[in-house]
mmCIF file of C-alpha atoms and ligand atoms in Angstrom:
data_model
loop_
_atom_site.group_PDB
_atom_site.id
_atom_site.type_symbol
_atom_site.label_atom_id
_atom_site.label_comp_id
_atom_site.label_asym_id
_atom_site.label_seq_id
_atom_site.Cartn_x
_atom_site.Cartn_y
_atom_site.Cartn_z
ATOM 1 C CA UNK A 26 -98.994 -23.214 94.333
ATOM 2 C CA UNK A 27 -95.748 -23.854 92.783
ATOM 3 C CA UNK A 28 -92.577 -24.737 94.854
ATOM 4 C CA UNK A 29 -90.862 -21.561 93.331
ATOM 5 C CA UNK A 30 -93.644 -19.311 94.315
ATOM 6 C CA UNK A 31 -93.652 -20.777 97.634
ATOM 7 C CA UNK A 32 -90.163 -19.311 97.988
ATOM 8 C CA UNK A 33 -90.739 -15.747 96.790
ATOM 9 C CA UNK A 34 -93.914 -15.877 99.622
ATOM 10 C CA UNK A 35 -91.683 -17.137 102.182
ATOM 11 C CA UNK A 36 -88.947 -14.761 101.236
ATOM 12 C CA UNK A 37 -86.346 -14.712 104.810
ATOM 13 C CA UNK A 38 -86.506 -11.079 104.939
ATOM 14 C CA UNK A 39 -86.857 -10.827 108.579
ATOM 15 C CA UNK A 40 -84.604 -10.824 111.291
ATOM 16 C CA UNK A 41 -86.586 -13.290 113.053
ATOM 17 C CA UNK A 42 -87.097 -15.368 109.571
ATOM 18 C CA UNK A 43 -83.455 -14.887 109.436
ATOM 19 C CA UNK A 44 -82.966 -16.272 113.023
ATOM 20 C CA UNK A 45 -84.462 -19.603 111.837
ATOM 21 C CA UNK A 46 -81.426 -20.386 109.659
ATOM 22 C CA UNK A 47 -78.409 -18.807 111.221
ATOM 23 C CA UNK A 48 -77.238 -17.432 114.380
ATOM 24 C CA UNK A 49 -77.145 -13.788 113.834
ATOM 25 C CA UNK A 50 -74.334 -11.612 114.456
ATOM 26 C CA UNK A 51 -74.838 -7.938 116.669
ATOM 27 C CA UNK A 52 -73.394 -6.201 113.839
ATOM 28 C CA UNK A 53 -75.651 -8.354 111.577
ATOM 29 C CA UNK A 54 -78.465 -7.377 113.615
ATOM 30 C CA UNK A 55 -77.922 -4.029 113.651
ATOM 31 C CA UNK A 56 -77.690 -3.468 110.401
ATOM 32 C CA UNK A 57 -81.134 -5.514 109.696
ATOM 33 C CA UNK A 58 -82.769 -3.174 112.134
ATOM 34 C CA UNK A 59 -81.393 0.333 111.258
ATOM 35 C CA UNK A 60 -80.963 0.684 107.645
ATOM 36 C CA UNK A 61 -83.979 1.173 105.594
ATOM 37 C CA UNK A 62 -83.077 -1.279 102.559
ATOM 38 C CA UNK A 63 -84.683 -4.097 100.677
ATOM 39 C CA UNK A 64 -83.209 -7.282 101.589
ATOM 40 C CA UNK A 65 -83.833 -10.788 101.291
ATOM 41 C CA UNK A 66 -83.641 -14.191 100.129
ATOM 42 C CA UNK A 67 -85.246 -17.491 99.504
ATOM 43 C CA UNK A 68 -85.505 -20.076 102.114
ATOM 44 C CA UNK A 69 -83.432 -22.484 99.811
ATOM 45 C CA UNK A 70 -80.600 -19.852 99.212
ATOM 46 C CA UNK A 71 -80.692 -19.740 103.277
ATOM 47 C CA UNK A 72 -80.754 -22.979 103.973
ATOM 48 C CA UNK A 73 -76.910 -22.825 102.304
ATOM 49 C CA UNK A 74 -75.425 -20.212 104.804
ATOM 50 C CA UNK A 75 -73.410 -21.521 107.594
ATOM 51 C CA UNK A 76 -75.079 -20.685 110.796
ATOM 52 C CA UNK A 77 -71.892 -19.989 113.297
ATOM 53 C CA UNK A 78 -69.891 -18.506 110.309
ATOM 54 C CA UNK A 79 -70.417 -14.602 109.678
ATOM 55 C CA UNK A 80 -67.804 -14.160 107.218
ATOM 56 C CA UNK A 81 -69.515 -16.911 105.058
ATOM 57 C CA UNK A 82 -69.425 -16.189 101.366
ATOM 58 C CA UNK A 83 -73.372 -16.858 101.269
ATOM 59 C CA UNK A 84 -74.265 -14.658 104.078
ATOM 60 C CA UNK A 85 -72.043 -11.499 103.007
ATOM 61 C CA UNK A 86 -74.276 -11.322 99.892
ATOM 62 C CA UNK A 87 -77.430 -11.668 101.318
ATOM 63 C CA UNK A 88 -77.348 -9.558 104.591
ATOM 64 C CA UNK A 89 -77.217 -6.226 104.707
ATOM 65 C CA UNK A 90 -74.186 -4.190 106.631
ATOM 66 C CA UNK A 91 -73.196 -1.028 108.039
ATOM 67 C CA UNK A 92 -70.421 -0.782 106.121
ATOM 68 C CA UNK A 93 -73.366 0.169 103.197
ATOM 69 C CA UNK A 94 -73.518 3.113 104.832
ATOM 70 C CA UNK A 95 -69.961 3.974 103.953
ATOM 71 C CA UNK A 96 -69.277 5.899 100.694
ATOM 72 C CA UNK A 97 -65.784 7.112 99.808
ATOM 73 C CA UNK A 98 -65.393 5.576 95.717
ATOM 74 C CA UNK A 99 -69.187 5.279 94.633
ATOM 75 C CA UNK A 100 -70.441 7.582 92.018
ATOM 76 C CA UNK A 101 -73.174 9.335 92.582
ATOM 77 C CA UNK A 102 -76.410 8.896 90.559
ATOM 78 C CA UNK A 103 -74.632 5.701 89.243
ATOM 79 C CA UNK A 104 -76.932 4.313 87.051
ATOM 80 C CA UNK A 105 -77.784 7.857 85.065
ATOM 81 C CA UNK A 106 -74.227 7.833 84.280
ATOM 82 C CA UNK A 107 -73.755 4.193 83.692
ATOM 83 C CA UNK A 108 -76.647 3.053 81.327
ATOM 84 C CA UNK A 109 -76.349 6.939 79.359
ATOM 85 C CA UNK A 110 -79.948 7.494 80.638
ATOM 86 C CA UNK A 111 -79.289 11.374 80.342
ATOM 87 C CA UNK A 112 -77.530 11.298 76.697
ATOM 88 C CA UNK A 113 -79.384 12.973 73.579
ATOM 89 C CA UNK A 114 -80.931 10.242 72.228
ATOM 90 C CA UNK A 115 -84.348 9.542 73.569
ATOM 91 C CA UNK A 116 -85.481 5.816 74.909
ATOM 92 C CA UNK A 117 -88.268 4.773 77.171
ATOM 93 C CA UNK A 118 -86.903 3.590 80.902
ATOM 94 C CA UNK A 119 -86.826 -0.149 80.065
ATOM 95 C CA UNK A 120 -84.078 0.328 77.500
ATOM 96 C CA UNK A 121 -80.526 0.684 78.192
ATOM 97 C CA UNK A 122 -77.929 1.171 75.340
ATOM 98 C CA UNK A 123 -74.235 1.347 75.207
ATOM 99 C CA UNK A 124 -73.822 -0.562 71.941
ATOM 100 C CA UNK A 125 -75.334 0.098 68.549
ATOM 101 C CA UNK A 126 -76.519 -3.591 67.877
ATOM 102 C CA UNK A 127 -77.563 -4.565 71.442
ATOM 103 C CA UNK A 128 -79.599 -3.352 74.381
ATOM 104 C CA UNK A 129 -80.660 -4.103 77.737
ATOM 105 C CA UNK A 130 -84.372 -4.051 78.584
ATOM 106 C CA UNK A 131 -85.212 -3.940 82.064
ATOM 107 C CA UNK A 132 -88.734 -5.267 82.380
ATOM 108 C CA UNK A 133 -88.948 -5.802 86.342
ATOM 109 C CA UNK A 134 -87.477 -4.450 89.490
ATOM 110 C CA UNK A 135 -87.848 -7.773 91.711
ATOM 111 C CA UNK A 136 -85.482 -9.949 92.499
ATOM 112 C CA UNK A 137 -85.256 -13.353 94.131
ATOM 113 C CA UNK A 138 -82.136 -12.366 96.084
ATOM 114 C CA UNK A 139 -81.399 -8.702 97.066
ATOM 115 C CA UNK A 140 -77.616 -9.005 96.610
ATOM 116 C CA UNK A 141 -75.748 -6.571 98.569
ATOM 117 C CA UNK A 142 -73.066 -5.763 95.913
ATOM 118 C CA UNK A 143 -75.602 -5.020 93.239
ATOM 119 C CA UNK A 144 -74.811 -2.528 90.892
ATOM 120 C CA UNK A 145 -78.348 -1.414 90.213
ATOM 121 C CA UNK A 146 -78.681 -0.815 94.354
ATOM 122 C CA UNK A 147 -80.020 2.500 93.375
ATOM 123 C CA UNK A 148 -83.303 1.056 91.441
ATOM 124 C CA UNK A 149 -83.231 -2.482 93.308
ATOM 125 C CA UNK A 150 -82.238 -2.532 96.716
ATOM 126 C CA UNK A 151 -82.533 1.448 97.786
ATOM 127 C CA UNK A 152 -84.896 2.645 95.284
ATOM 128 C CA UNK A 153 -84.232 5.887 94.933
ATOM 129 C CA UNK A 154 -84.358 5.593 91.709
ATOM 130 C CA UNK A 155 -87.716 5.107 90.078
ATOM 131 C CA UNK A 156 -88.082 4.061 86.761
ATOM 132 C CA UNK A 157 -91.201 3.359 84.954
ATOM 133 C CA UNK A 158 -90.490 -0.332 83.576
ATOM 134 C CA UNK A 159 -92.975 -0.560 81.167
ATOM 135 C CA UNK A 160 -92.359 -3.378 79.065
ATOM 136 C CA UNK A 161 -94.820 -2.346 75.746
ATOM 137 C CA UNK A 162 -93.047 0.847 75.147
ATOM 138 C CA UNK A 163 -89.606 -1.073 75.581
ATOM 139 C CA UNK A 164 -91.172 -3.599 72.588
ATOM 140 C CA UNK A 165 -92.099 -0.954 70.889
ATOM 141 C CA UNK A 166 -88.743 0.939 70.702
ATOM 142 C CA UNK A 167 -86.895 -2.279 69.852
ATOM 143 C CA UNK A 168 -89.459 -2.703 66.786
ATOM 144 C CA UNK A 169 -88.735 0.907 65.870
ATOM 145 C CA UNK A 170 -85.052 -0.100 65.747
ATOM 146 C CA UNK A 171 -84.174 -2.058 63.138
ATOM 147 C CA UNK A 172 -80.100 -2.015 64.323
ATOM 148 C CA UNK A 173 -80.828 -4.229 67.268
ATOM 149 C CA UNK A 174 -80.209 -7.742 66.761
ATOM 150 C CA UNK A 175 -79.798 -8.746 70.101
ATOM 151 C CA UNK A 176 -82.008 -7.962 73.578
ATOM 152 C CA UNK A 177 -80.631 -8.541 76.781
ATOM 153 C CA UNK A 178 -83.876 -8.953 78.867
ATOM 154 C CA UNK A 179 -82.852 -8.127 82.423
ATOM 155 C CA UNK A 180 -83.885 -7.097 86.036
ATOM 156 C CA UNK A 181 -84.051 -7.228 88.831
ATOM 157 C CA UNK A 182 -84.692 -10.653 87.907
ATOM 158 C CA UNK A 183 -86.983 -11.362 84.941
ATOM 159 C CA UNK A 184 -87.543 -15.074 85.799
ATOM 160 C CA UNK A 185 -89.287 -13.952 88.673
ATOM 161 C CA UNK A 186 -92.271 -13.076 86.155
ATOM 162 C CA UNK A 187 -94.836 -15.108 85.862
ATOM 163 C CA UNK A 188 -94.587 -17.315 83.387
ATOM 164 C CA UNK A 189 -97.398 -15.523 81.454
ATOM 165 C CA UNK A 190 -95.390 -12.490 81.189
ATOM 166 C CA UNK A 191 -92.269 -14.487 80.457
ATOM 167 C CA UNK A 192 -93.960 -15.737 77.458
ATOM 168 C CA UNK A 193 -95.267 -12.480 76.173
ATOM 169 C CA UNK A 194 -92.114 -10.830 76.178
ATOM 170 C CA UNK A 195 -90.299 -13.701 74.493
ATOM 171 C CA UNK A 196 -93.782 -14.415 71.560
ATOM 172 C CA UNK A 197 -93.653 -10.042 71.253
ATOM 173 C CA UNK A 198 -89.721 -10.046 70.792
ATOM 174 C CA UNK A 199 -89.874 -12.804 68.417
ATOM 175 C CA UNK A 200 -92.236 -10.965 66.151
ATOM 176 C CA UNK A 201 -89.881 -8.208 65.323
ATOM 177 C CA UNK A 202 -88.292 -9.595 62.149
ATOM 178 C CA UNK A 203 -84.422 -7.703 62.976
ATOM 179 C CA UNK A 204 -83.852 -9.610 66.141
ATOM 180 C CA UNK A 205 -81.141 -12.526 65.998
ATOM 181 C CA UNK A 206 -81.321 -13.531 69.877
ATOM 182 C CA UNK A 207 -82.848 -12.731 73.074
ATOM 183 C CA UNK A 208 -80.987 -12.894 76.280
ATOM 184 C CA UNK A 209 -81.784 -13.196 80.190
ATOM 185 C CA UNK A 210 -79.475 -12.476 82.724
ATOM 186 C CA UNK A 211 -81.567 -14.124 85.542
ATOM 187 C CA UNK A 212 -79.755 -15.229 89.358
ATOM 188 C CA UNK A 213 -82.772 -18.049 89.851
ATOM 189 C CA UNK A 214 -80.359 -21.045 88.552
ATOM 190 C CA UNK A 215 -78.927 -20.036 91.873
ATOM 191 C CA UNK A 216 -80.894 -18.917 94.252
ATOM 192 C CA UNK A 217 -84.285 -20.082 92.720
ATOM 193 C CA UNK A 218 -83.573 -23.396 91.143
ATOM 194 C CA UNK A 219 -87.156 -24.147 91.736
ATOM 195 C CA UNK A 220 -88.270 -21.613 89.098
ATOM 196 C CA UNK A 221 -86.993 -23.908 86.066
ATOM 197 C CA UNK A 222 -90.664 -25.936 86.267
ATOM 198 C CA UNK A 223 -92.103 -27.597 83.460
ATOM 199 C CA UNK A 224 -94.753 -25.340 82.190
ATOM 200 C CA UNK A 225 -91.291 -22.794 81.953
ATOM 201 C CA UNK A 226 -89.952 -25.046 80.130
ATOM 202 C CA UNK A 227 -92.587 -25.346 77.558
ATOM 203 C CA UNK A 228 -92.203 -21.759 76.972
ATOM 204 C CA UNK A 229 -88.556 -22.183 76.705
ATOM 205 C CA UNK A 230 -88.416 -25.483 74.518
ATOM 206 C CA UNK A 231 -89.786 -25.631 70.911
ATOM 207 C CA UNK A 232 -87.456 -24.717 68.439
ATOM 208 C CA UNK A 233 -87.464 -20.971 66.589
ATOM 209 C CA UNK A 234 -85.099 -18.958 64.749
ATOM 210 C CA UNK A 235 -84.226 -16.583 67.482
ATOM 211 C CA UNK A 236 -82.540 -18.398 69.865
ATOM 212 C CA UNK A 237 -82.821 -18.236 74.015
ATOM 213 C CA UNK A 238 -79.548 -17.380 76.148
ATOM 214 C CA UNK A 239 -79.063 -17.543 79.793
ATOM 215 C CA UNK A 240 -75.973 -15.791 82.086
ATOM 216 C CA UNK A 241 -76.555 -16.402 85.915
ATOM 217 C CA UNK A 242 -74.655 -14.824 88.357
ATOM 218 C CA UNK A 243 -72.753 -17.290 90.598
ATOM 219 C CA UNK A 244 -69.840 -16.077 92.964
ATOM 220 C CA UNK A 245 -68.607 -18.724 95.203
ATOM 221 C CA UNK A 246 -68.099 -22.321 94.900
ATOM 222 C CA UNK A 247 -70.880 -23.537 97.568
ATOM 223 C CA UNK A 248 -73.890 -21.607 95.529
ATOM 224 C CA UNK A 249 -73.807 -24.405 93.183
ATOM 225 C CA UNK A 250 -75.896 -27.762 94.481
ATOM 226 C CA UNK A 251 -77.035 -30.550 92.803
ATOM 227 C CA UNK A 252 -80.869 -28.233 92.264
ATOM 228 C CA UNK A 253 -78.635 -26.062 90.441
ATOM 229 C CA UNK A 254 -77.399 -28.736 88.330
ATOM 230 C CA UNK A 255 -80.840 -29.967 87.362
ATOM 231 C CA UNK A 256 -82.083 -26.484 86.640
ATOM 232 C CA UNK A 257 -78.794 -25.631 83.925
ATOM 233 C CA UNK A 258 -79.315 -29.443 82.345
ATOM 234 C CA UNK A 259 -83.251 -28.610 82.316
ATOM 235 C CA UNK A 260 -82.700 -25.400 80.849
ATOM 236 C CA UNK A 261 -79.985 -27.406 78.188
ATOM 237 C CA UNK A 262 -82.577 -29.798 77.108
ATOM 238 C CA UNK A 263 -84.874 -27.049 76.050
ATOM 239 C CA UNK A 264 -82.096 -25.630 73.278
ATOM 240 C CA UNK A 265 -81.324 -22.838 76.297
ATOM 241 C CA UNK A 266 -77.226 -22.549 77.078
ATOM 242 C CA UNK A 267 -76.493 -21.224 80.663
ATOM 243 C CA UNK A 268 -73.615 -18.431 81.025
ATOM 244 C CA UNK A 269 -72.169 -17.135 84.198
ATOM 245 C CA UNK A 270 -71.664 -13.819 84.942
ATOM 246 C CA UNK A 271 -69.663 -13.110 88.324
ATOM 247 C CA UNK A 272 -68.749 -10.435 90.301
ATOM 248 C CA UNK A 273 -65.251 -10.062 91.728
ATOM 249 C CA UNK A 274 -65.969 -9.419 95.156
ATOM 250 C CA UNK A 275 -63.707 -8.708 98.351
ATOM 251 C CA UNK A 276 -63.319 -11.286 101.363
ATOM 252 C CA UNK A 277 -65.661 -13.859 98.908
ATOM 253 C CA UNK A 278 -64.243 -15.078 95.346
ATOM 254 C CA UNK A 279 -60.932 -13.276 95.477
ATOM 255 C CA UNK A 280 -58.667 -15.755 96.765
ATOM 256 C CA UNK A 281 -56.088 -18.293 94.300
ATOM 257 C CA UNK A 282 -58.254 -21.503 95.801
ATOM 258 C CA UNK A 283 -62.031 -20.442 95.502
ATOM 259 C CA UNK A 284 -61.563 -18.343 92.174
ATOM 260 C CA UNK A 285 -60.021 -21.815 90.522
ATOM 261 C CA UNK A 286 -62.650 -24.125 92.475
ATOM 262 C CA UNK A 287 -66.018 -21.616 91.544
ATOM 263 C CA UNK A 288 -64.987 -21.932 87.627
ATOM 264 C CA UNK A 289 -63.966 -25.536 87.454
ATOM 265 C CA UNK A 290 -67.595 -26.511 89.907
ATOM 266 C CA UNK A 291 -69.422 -24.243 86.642
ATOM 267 C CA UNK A 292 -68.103 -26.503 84.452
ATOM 268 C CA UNK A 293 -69.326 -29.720 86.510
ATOM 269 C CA UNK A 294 -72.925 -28.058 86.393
ATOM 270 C CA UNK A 295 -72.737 -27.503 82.680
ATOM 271 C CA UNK A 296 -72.660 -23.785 83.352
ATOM 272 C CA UNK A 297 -69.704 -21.853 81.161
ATOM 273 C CA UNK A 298 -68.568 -18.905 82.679
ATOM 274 C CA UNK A 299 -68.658 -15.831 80.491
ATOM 275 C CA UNK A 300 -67.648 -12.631 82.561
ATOM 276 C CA UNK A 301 -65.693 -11.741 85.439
ATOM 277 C CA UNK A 302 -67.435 -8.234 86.488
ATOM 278 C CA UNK A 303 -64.623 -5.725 88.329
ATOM 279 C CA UNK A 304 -67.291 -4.823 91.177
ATOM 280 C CA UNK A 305 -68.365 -1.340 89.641
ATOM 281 C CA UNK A 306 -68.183 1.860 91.494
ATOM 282 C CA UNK A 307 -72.176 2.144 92.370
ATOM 283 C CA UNK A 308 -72.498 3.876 95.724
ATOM 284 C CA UNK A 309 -72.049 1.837 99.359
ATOM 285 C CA UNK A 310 -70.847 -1.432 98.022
ATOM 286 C CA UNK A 311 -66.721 0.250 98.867
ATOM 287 C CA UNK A 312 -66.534 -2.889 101.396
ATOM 288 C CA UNK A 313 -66.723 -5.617 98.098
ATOM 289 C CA UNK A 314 -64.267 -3.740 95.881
ATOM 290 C CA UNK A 315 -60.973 -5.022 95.228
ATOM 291 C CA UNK A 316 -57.562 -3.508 93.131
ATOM 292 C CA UNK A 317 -58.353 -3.608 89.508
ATOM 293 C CA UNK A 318 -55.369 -5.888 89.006
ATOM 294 C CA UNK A 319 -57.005 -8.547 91.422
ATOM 295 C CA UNK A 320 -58.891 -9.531 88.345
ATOM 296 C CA UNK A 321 -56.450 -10.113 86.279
ATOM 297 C CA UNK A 322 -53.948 -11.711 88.631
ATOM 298 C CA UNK A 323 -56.729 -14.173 89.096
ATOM 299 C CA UNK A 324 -57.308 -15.608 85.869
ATOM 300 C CA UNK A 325 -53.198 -14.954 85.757
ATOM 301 C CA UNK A 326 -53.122 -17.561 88.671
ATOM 302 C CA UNK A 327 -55.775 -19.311 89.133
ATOM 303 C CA UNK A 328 -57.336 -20.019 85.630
ATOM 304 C CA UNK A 329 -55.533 -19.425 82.200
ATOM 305 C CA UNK A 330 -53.339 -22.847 81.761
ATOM 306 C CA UNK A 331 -53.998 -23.773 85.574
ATOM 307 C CA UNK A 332 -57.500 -25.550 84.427
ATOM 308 C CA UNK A 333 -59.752 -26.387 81.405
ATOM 309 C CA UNK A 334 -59.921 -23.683 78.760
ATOM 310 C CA UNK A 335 -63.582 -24.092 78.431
ATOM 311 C CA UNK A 336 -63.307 -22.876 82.515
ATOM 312 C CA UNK A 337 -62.016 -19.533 81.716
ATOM 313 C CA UNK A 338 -64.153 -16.163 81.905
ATOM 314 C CA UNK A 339 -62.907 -12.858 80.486
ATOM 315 C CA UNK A 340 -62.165 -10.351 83.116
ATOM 316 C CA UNK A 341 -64.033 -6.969 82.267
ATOM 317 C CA UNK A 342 -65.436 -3.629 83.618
ATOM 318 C CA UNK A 343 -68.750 -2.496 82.941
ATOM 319 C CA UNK A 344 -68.633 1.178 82.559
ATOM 320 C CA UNK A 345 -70.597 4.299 80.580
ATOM 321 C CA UNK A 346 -68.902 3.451 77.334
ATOM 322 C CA UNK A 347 -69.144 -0.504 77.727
ATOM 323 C CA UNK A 348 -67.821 -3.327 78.839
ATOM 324 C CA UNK A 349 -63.761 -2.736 78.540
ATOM 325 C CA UNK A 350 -61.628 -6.096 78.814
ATOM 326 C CA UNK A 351 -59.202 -5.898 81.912
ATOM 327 C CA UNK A 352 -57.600 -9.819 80.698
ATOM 328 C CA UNK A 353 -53.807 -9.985 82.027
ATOM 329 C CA UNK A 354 -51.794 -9.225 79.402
ATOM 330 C CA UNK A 355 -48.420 -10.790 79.708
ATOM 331 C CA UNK A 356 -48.147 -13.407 76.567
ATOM 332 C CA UNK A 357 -46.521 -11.378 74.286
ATOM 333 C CA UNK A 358 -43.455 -10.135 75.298
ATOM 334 C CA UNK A 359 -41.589 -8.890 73.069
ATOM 335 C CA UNK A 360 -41.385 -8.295 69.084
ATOM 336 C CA UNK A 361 -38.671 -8.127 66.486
ATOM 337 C CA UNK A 362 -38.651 -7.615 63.076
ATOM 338 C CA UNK A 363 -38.022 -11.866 63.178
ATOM 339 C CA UNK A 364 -40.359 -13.122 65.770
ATOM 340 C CA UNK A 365 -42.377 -12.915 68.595
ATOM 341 C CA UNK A 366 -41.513 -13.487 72.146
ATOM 342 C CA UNK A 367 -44.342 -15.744 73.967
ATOM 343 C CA UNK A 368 -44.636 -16.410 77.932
ATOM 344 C CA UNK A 369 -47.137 -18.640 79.652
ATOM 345 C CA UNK A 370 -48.499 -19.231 82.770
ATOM 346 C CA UNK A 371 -45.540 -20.473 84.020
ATOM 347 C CA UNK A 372 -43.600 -17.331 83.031
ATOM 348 C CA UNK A 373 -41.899 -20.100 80.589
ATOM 349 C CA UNK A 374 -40.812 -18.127 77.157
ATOM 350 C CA UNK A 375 -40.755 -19.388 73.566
ATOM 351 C CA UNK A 376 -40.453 -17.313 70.579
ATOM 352 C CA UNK A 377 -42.719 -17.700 66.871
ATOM 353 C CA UNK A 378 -41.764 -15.953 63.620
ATOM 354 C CA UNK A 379 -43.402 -12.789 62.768
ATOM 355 C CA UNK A 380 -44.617 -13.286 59.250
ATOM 356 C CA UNK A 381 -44.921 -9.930 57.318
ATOM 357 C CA UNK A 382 -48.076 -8.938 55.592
HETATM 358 C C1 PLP B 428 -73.707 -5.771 79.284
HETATM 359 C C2 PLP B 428 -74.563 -5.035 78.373
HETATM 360 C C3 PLP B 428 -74.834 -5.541 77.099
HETATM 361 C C4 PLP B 428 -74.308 -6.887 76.614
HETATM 362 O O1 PLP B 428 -72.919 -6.911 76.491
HETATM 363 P P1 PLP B 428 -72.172 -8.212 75.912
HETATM 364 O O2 PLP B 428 -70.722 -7.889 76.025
HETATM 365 O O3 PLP B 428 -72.655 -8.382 74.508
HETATM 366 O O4 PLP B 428 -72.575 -9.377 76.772
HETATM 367 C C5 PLP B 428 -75.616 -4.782 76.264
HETATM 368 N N1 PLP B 428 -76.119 -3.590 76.642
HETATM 369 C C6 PLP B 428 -75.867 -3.074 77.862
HETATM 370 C C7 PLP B 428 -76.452 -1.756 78.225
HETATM 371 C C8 PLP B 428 -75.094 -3.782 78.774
HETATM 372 O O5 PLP B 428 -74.855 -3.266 79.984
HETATM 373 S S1 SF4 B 429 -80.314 -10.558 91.260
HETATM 374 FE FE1 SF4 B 429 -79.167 -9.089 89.988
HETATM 375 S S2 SF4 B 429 -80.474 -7.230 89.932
HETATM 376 FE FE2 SF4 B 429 -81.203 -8.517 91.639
HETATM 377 S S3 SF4 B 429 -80.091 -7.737 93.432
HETATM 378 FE FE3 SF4 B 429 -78.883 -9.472 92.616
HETATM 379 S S4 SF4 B 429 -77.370 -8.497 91.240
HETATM 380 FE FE4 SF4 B 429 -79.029 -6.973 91.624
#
């Protein structure tokens, strides 16, 4: 058996599997024991929580708490609304669509790590919501639709397929003749480095037409380790590029210090970060949500002219109608009929000439 199935079997989704790694908390406990949620992670992802420290960044993700429980801000039936699932037009389960030249296909409800902020908690983590993720009826739909250039192969986690079923869906999508690219937003660069083997690779490597994308999701500086690093170079060498897609999240990433230090330690693993995700108003994840403006003020502070360009995400909320920027908007100034008054970082001004059309 493979190392990375090894870790899905040996999943720490107990409290006394949890017990082995950290010393749990009564509140912790409590929560483990009363709510009825899917939780769980991978021994490697455990073996990176601090064991005396209950606020650590690791830990808040992975174990469940009370405060779920709490719902003042989350909108009901979240997902229906979200992904348009009860609009006009009519699409199997497996297919998502906000955007006329882009979809997202949802072809598993697993995950590696049951993260407690999720956005899809209803279908992932509470599952309440059933959907029937059939993924030859999503094909089949995407064939039908010659506007979609683009397939954004998602989860729960499609790279914990086998890689049989990996390979199907990425041999079926490359026979439709209108698709451009094929992406997979997959956490197991993170929390399932082990997953990148060779016989993934293979599937991964020759080159095609279409090419392969990859967004992770990492949210804190101390989720990226040198297996990490392999996996993103591995997946490089086989023509794949590795995104990031975090979630702005309360008490974990939304300080000055770890915001800077989690997007500058991307770049040192060859990841680029692509998104900053305001975290979305899905019921009994309140506790993780910050101010809108925390976003912002982040890259504001922390990013844009602080560090490397390269290191910089765009700041956006996912919503019904898309994903709608939320960048800080503070460069230009002011405009006269003569020029343009600039302001950096620094709140340092200069002024350009406005050229006429
Ligand atoms: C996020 C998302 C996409 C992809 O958006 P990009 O901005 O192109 O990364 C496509 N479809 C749906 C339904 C999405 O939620
Ligand atoms: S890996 Fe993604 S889909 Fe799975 S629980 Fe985490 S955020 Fe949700």
């Amino acid at each position: 058996m493979e190392a990375w199935m090894e870790q899905v079997r040996d999943a720490v989704n107990t409290l006394d599997k949890l017990k082995e790694y950290i010393n749990v908390t009564p509140d912790e406990e409590k929560a483990i024991t009363t709510l009825h949620t899917k939780w769980g992670t991978t021994p490697y992802f455990a073996s990176l929580m601090d064991p005396d420290d209950p606020n650590c960044p690791i830990r808040k993700q992975v174990i469940p708490s009370m405060k779920e429980t709490e719902n003042r801000y989350g909108i009901p039936d979240y997902l229906i609304w979200k992904e348009n699932r009860d609009g006009d037009e009519k699409r199997p389960d497996a297919i998502a669509r906000q955007y006329y030249d882009r979809i997202a296909f949802t072809v598993t409800d697993v995950c590696a790590n049951y993260c407690r902020h999720c956005f899809r908690k209803e279908l992932v983590v509470d599952r309440d919501l059933k959907l029937r993720m059939d993924v030859d009826e999503g094909l089949q739909w995407i064939a039908e639709h010659e506007e979609i250039r683009d397939v954004l192969v998602t989860g729960g986690d499609p790279f914990i397929l086998s890689d049989d079923k990996i390979e199907y869906v990425i041999r079926k999508l490359r026979e439709i003749p209108h698709l451009e690219m094929i992406r997979f937003g997959t956490r197991t660069p993170i929390v399932l480095p082990h997953r990148i083997t060779d016989g993934l690779k293979k599937i991964l490597s020759p080159f095609h037409r279409i090419p392969i994308w990859v967004n992770t999701q990492c949210n804190h500086p101390k989720e990226l380790t040198d297996l990490t690093a392999k996996a993103v170079y591995d997946l490089l060498t086989c023509g794949v590029n590795v995104g990031n897609q975090a979630v702005l999240l309360k008490g974990i990433n939304d300080d000055v210090e770890t915001f800077r230090e989690l997007h500058q330690k991307l770049l040192r693993v060859r990841i680029r970060p692509y998104y900053v995700f305001y975290c979305e108003p899905a019921p009994g994840i309140d506790h993780f949500r910050t101010p809108v403006e925390k976003g912002a003020e982040l890259i504001r502070d922390a990013i844009r002219g602080h560090t490397t360009g390269l290191a910089q995400p765009m700041y956006v909320i996912a919503t019904n109608i898309g994903k709608v920027p939320l960048m800080p908007d503070y460069y230009i100034e002011g405009v006269t009929e003569k020029e343009y008054l600039l302001v950096n970082y620094k709140g340092e001004k200069t002024t350009i000439p406005n050229i006429p059309e």
